[in-house]
Coordinates of C-alpha atoms in Angstrom, one line a residue:
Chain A
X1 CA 17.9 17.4 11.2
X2 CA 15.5 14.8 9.1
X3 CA 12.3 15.9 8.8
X4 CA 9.3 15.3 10.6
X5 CA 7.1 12.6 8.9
X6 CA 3.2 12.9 8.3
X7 CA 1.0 10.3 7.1
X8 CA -2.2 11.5 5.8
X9 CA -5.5 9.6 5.2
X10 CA -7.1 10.1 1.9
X11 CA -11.1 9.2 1.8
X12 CA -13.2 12.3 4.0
X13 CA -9.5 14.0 4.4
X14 CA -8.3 15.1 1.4
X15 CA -10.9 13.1 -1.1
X16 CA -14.7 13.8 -0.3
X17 CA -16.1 10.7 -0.5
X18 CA -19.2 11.8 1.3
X19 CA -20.1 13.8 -2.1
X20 CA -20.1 10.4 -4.1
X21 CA -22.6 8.5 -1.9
X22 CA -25.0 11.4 -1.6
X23 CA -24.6 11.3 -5.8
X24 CA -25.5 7.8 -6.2
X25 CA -28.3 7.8 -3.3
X26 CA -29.9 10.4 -5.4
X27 CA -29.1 8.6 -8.5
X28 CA -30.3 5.1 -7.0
X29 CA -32.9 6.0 -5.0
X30 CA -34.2 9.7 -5.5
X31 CA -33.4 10.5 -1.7
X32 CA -31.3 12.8 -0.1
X33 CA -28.1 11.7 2.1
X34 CA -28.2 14.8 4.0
X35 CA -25.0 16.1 6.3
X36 CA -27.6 16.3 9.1
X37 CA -28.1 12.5 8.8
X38 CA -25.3 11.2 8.5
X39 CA -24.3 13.2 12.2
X40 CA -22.1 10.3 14.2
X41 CA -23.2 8.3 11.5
X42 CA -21.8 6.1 8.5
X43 CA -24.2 6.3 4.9
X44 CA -25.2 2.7 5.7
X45 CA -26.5 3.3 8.4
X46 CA -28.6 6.3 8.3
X47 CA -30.4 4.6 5.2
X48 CA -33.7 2.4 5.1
X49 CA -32.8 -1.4 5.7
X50 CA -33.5 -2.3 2.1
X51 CA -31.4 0.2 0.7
X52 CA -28.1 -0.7 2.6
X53 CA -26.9 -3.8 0.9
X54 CA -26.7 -0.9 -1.9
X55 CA -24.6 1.4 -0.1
X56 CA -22.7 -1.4 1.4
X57 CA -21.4 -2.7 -2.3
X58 CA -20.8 1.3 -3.2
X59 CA -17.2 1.7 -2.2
X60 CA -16.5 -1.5 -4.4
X61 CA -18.6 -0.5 -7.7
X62 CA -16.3 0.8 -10.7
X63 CA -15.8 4.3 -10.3
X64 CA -16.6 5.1 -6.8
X65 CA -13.2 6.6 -6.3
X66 CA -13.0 8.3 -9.1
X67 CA -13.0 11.8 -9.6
X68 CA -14.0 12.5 -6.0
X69 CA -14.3 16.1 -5.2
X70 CA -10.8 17.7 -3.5
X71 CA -11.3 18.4 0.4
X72 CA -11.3 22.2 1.3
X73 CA -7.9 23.7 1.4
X74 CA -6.2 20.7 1.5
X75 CA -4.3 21.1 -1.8
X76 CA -2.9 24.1 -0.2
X77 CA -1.8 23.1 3.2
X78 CA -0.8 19.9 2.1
X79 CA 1.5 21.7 -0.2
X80 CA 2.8 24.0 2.5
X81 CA 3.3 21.1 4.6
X82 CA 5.4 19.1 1.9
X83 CA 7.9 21.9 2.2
X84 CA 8.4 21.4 6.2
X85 CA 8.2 17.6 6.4
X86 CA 8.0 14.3 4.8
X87 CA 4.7 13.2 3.9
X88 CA 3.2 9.9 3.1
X89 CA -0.6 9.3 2.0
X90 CA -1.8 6.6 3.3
X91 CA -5.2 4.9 2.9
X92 CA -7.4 1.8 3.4
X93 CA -7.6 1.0 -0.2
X94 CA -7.1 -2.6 0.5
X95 CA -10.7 -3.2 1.7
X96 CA -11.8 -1.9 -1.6
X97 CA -9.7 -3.9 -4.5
X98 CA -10.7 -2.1 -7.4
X99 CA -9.9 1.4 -5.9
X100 CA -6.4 1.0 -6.0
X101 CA -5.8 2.1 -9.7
X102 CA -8.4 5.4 -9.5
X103 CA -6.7 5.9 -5.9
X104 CA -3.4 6.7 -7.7
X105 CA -4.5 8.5 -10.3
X106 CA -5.9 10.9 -8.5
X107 CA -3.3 11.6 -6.2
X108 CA -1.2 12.2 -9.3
X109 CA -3.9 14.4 -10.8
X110 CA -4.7 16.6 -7.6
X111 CA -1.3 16.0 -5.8
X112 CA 1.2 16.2 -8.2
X113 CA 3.7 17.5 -5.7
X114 CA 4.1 14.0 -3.5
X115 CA 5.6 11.5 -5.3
X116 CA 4.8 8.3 -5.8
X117 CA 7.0 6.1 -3.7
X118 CA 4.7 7.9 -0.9
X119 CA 2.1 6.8 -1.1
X120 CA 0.8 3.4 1.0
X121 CA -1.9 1.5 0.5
X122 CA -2.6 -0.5 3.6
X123 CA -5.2 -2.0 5.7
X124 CA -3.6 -1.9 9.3
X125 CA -2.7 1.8 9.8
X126 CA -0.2 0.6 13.0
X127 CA 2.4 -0.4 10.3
X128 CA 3.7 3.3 9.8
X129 CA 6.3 4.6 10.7
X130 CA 5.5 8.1 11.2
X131 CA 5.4 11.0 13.4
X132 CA 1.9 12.3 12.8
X133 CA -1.4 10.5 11.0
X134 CA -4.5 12.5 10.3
X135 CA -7.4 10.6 9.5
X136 CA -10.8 10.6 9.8
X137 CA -11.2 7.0 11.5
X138 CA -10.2 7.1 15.0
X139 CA -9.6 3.4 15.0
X140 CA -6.3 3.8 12.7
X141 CA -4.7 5.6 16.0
X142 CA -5.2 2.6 18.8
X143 CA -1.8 0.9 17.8
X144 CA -0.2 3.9 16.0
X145 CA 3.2 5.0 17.3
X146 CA 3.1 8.5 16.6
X147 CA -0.1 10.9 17.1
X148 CA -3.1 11.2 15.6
X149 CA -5.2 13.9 14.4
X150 CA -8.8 13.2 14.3
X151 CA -10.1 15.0 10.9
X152 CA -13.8 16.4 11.8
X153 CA -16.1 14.4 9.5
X154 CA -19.5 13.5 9.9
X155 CA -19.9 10.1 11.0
X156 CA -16.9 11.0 13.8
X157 CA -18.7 13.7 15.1
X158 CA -20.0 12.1 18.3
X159 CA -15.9 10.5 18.6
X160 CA -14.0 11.9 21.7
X161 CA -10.7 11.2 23.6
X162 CA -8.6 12.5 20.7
X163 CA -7.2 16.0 19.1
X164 CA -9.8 16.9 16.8
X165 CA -8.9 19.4 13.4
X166 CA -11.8 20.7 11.7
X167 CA -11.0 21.3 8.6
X168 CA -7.1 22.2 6.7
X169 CA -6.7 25.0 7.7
X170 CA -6.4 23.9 11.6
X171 CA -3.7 21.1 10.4
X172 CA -1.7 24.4 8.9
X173 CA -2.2 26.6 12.5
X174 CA -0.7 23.1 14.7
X175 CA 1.7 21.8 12.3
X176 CA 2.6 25.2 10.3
Chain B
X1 CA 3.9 -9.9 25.2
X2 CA 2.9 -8.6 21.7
X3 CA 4.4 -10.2 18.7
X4 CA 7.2 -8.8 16.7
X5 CA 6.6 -7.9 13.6
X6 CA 7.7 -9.2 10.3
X7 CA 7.6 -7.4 6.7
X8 CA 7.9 -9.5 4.2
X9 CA 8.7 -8.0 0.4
X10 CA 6.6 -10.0 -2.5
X11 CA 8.7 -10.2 -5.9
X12 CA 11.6 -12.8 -5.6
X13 CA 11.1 -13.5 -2.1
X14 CA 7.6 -14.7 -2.2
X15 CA 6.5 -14.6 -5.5
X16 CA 9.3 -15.9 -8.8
X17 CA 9.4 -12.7 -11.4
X18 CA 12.4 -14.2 -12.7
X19 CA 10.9 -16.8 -14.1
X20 CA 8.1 -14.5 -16.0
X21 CA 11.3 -12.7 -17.4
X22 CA 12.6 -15.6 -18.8
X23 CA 9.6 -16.8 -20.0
X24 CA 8.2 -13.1 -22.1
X25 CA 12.2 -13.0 -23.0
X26 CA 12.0 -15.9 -24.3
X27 CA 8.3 -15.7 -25.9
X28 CA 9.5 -12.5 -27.5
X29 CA 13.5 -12.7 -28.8
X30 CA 14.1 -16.4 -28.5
X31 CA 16.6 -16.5 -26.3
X32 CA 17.1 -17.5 -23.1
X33 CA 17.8 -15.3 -20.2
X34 CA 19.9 -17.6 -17.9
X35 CA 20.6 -17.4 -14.0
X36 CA 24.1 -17.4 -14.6
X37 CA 23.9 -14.3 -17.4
X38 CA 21.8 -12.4 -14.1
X39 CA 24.1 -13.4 -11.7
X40 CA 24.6 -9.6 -9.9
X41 CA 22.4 -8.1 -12.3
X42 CA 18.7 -6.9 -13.2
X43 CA 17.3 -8.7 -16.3
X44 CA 17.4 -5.5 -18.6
X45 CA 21.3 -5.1 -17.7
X46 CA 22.4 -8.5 -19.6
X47 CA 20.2 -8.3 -22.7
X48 CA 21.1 -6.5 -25.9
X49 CA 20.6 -2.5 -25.7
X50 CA 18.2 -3.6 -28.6
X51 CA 16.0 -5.3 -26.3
X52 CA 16.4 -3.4 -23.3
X53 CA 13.2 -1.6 -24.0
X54 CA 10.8 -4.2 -24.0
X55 CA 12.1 -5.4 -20.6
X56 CA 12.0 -2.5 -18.5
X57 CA 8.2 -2.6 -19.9
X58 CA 7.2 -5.9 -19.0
X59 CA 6.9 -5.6 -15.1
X60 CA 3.9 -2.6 -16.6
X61 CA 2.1 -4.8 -18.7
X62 CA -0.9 -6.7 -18.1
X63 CA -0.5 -9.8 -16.6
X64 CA 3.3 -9.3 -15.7
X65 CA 2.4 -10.3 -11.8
X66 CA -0.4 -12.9 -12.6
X67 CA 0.2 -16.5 -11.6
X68 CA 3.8 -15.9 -11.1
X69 CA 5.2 -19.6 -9.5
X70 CA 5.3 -19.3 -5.4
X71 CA 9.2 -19.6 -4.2
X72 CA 10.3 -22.8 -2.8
X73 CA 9.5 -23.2 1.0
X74 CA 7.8 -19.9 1.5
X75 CA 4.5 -21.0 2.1
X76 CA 5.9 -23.2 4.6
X77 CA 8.0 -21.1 6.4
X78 CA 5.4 -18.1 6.1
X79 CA 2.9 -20.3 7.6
X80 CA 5.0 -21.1 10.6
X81 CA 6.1 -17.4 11.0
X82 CA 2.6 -16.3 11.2
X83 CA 2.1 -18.5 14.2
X84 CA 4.8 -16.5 16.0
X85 CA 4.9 -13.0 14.5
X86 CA 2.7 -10.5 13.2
X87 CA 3.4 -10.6 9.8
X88 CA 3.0 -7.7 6.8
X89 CA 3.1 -8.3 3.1
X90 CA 5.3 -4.9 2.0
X91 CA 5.9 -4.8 -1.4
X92 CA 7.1 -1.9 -4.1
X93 CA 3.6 -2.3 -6.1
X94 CA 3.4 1.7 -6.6
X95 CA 6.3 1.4 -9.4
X96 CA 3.8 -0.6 -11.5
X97 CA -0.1 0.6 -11.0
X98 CA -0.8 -2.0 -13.1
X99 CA 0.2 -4.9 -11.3
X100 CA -2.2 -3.7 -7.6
X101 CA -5.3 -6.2 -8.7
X102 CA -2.5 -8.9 -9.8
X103 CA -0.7 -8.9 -6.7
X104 CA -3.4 -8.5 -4.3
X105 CA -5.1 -12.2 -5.9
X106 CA -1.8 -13.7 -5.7
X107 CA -1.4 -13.2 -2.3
X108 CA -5.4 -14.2 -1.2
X109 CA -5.0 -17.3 -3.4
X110 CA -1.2 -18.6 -2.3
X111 CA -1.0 -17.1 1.3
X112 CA -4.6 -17.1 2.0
X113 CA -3.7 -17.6 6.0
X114 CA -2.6 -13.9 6.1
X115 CA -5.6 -11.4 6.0
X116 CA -5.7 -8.8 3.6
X117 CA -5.6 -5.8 6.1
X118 CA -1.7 -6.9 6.8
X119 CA -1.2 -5.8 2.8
X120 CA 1.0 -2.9 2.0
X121 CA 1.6 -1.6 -1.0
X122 CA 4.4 1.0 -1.0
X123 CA 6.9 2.9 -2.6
X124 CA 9.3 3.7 -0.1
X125 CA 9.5 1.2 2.8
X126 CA 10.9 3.2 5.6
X127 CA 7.8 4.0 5.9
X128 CA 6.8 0.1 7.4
X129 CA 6.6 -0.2 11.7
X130 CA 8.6 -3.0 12.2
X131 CA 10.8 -5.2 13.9
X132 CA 12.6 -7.3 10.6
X133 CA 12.7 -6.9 6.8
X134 CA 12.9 -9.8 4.4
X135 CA 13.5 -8.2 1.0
X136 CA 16.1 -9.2 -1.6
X137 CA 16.9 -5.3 -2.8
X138 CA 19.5 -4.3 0.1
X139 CA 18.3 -0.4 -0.7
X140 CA 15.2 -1.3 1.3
X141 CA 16.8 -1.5 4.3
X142 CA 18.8 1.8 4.0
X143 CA 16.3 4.4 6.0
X144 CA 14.1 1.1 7.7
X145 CA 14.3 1.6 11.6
X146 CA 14.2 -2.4 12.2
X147 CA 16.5 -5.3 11.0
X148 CA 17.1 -6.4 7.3
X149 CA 17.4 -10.1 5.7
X150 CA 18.6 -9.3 2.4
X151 CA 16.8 -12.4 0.4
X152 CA 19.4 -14.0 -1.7
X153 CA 18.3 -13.7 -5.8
X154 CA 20.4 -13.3 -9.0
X155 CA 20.5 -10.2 -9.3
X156 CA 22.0 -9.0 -5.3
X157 CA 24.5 -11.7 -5.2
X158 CA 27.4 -9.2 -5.1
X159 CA 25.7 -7.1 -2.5
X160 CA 27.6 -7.1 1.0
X161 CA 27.2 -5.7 4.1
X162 CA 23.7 -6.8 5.2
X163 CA 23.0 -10.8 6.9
X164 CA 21.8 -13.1 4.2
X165 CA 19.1 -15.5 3.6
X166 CA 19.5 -18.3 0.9
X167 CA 16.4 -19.5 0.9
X168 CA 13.1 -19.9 3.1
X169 CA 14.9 -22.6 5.4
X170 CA 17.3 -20.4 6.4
X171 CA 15.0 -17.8 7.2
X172 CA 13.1 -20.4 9.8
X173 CA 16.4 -21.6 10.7
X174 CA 16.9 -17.7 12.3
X175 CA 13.5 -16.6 13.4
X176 CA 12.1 -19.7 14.3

């Protein structure tokens, strides 16, 4: 039997891109970007009006991708779940140009175990072919064939009509 | 209705890599790399073992995919697809980090009607949603779930088994 394949978004699912804006808000503007704030929100829009052009230009700046902190426990189920199916990572990185070569790296650095010819970097999540996609956005499931796993993350959390995970180790008790 | 769905592959279907082979070949060892010599073979299978090296490194250096010459026809035929398909730019851009910013210019300054959210840069393409493949490397189509139109290019011409395309006419001459 072929396995089961999974494709797996990257920024606020296994990359914590949330930690990065709340570093350079602090750095930028000596404020805090608190989790409370950004409830059902995205960073741009929890921020004063003169400060989002700022936040709006972040994901593009050198470096935002860089480094990002790892998601909790997703090395470890995502390892788990290699074993059982196919997985694929797939992420927006087309809306941000100059991500695409710190993208890579660190899914070689903190996912050693997928290989390279699996990852995608896309715009239009309907053109996988795949059983399962977890992502944060729930957008990227209108016109996908398989089924989608909302991934709890801040600005989703007012986001309903869809299976919601909350956190890894949820993925591992409905997929392991 | 909705559309169906064309991906389309970048290097010698869209874009001519050949000809920045035969041009660094020749920049480097002074000799010419001829389409006869890579009739049914890659470019580092007819040089000397001597040279071999340097050409399975060129597709990873800087400025390999920059500027490369647009195949005849394609932003023709391309053009007149889009009106009738949903089309996706698939191409193998994970073997060569490197060349991500190249391609992703090339294809917003040459195909500029196609918006960048229909990109996809991949390693493995069963992993693309749709309905047709144009790709010149036959392996492509092994594991894809729709219909492959192996693109005709020096180095495939023995391939069998899979329906043909020489050329972008052809290709509008079938879908169109």
């Amino acid at each position: 039997m072929t396995k089961k394949r999974i494709a797996i978004d990257m920024d606020e699912v296994m990359a914590d891109s949330i930690a990065r804006f709340q570093e350079w808000y602090g750095r930028d503007f000596q404020l805090e970007l608190t989790l409370e704030a950004l409830h059902g929100k995205n960073p741009r829009d929890v921020v004063a009006p003169e400060h989002q052009p700022a936040l709006r230009a972040y994901p593009n700046a050198e470096g935002f991708f860089r480094d990002l902190p790892v998601i909790k426990d997703s090395q470890r189920v995502i390892k788990a779940l290699s074993e059982r199916y196919e997985l694929f990572i797939a992420t927006a990185a087309m809306e941000f140009p100059n991500s695409f070569l710190d993208k890579y790296q660190w899914l070689q650095k903190h996912f050693d175990f997928i290989p390279w010819p699996n990852y995608v970097f896309c715009g239009d999540k309907s053109i996988l072919n795949a059983n399962y996609l977890i992502d944060d956005n729930a957008y990227n499931f209108e016109h996908f064939r398989g089924e989608g796993l909302l991934f709890d993350a801040p600005h989703n959390a007012l986001v309903t009509g869809y299976r919601r995970v909350h956190g890894w180790q949820e993925v591992a008790d409905i997929l392991l």
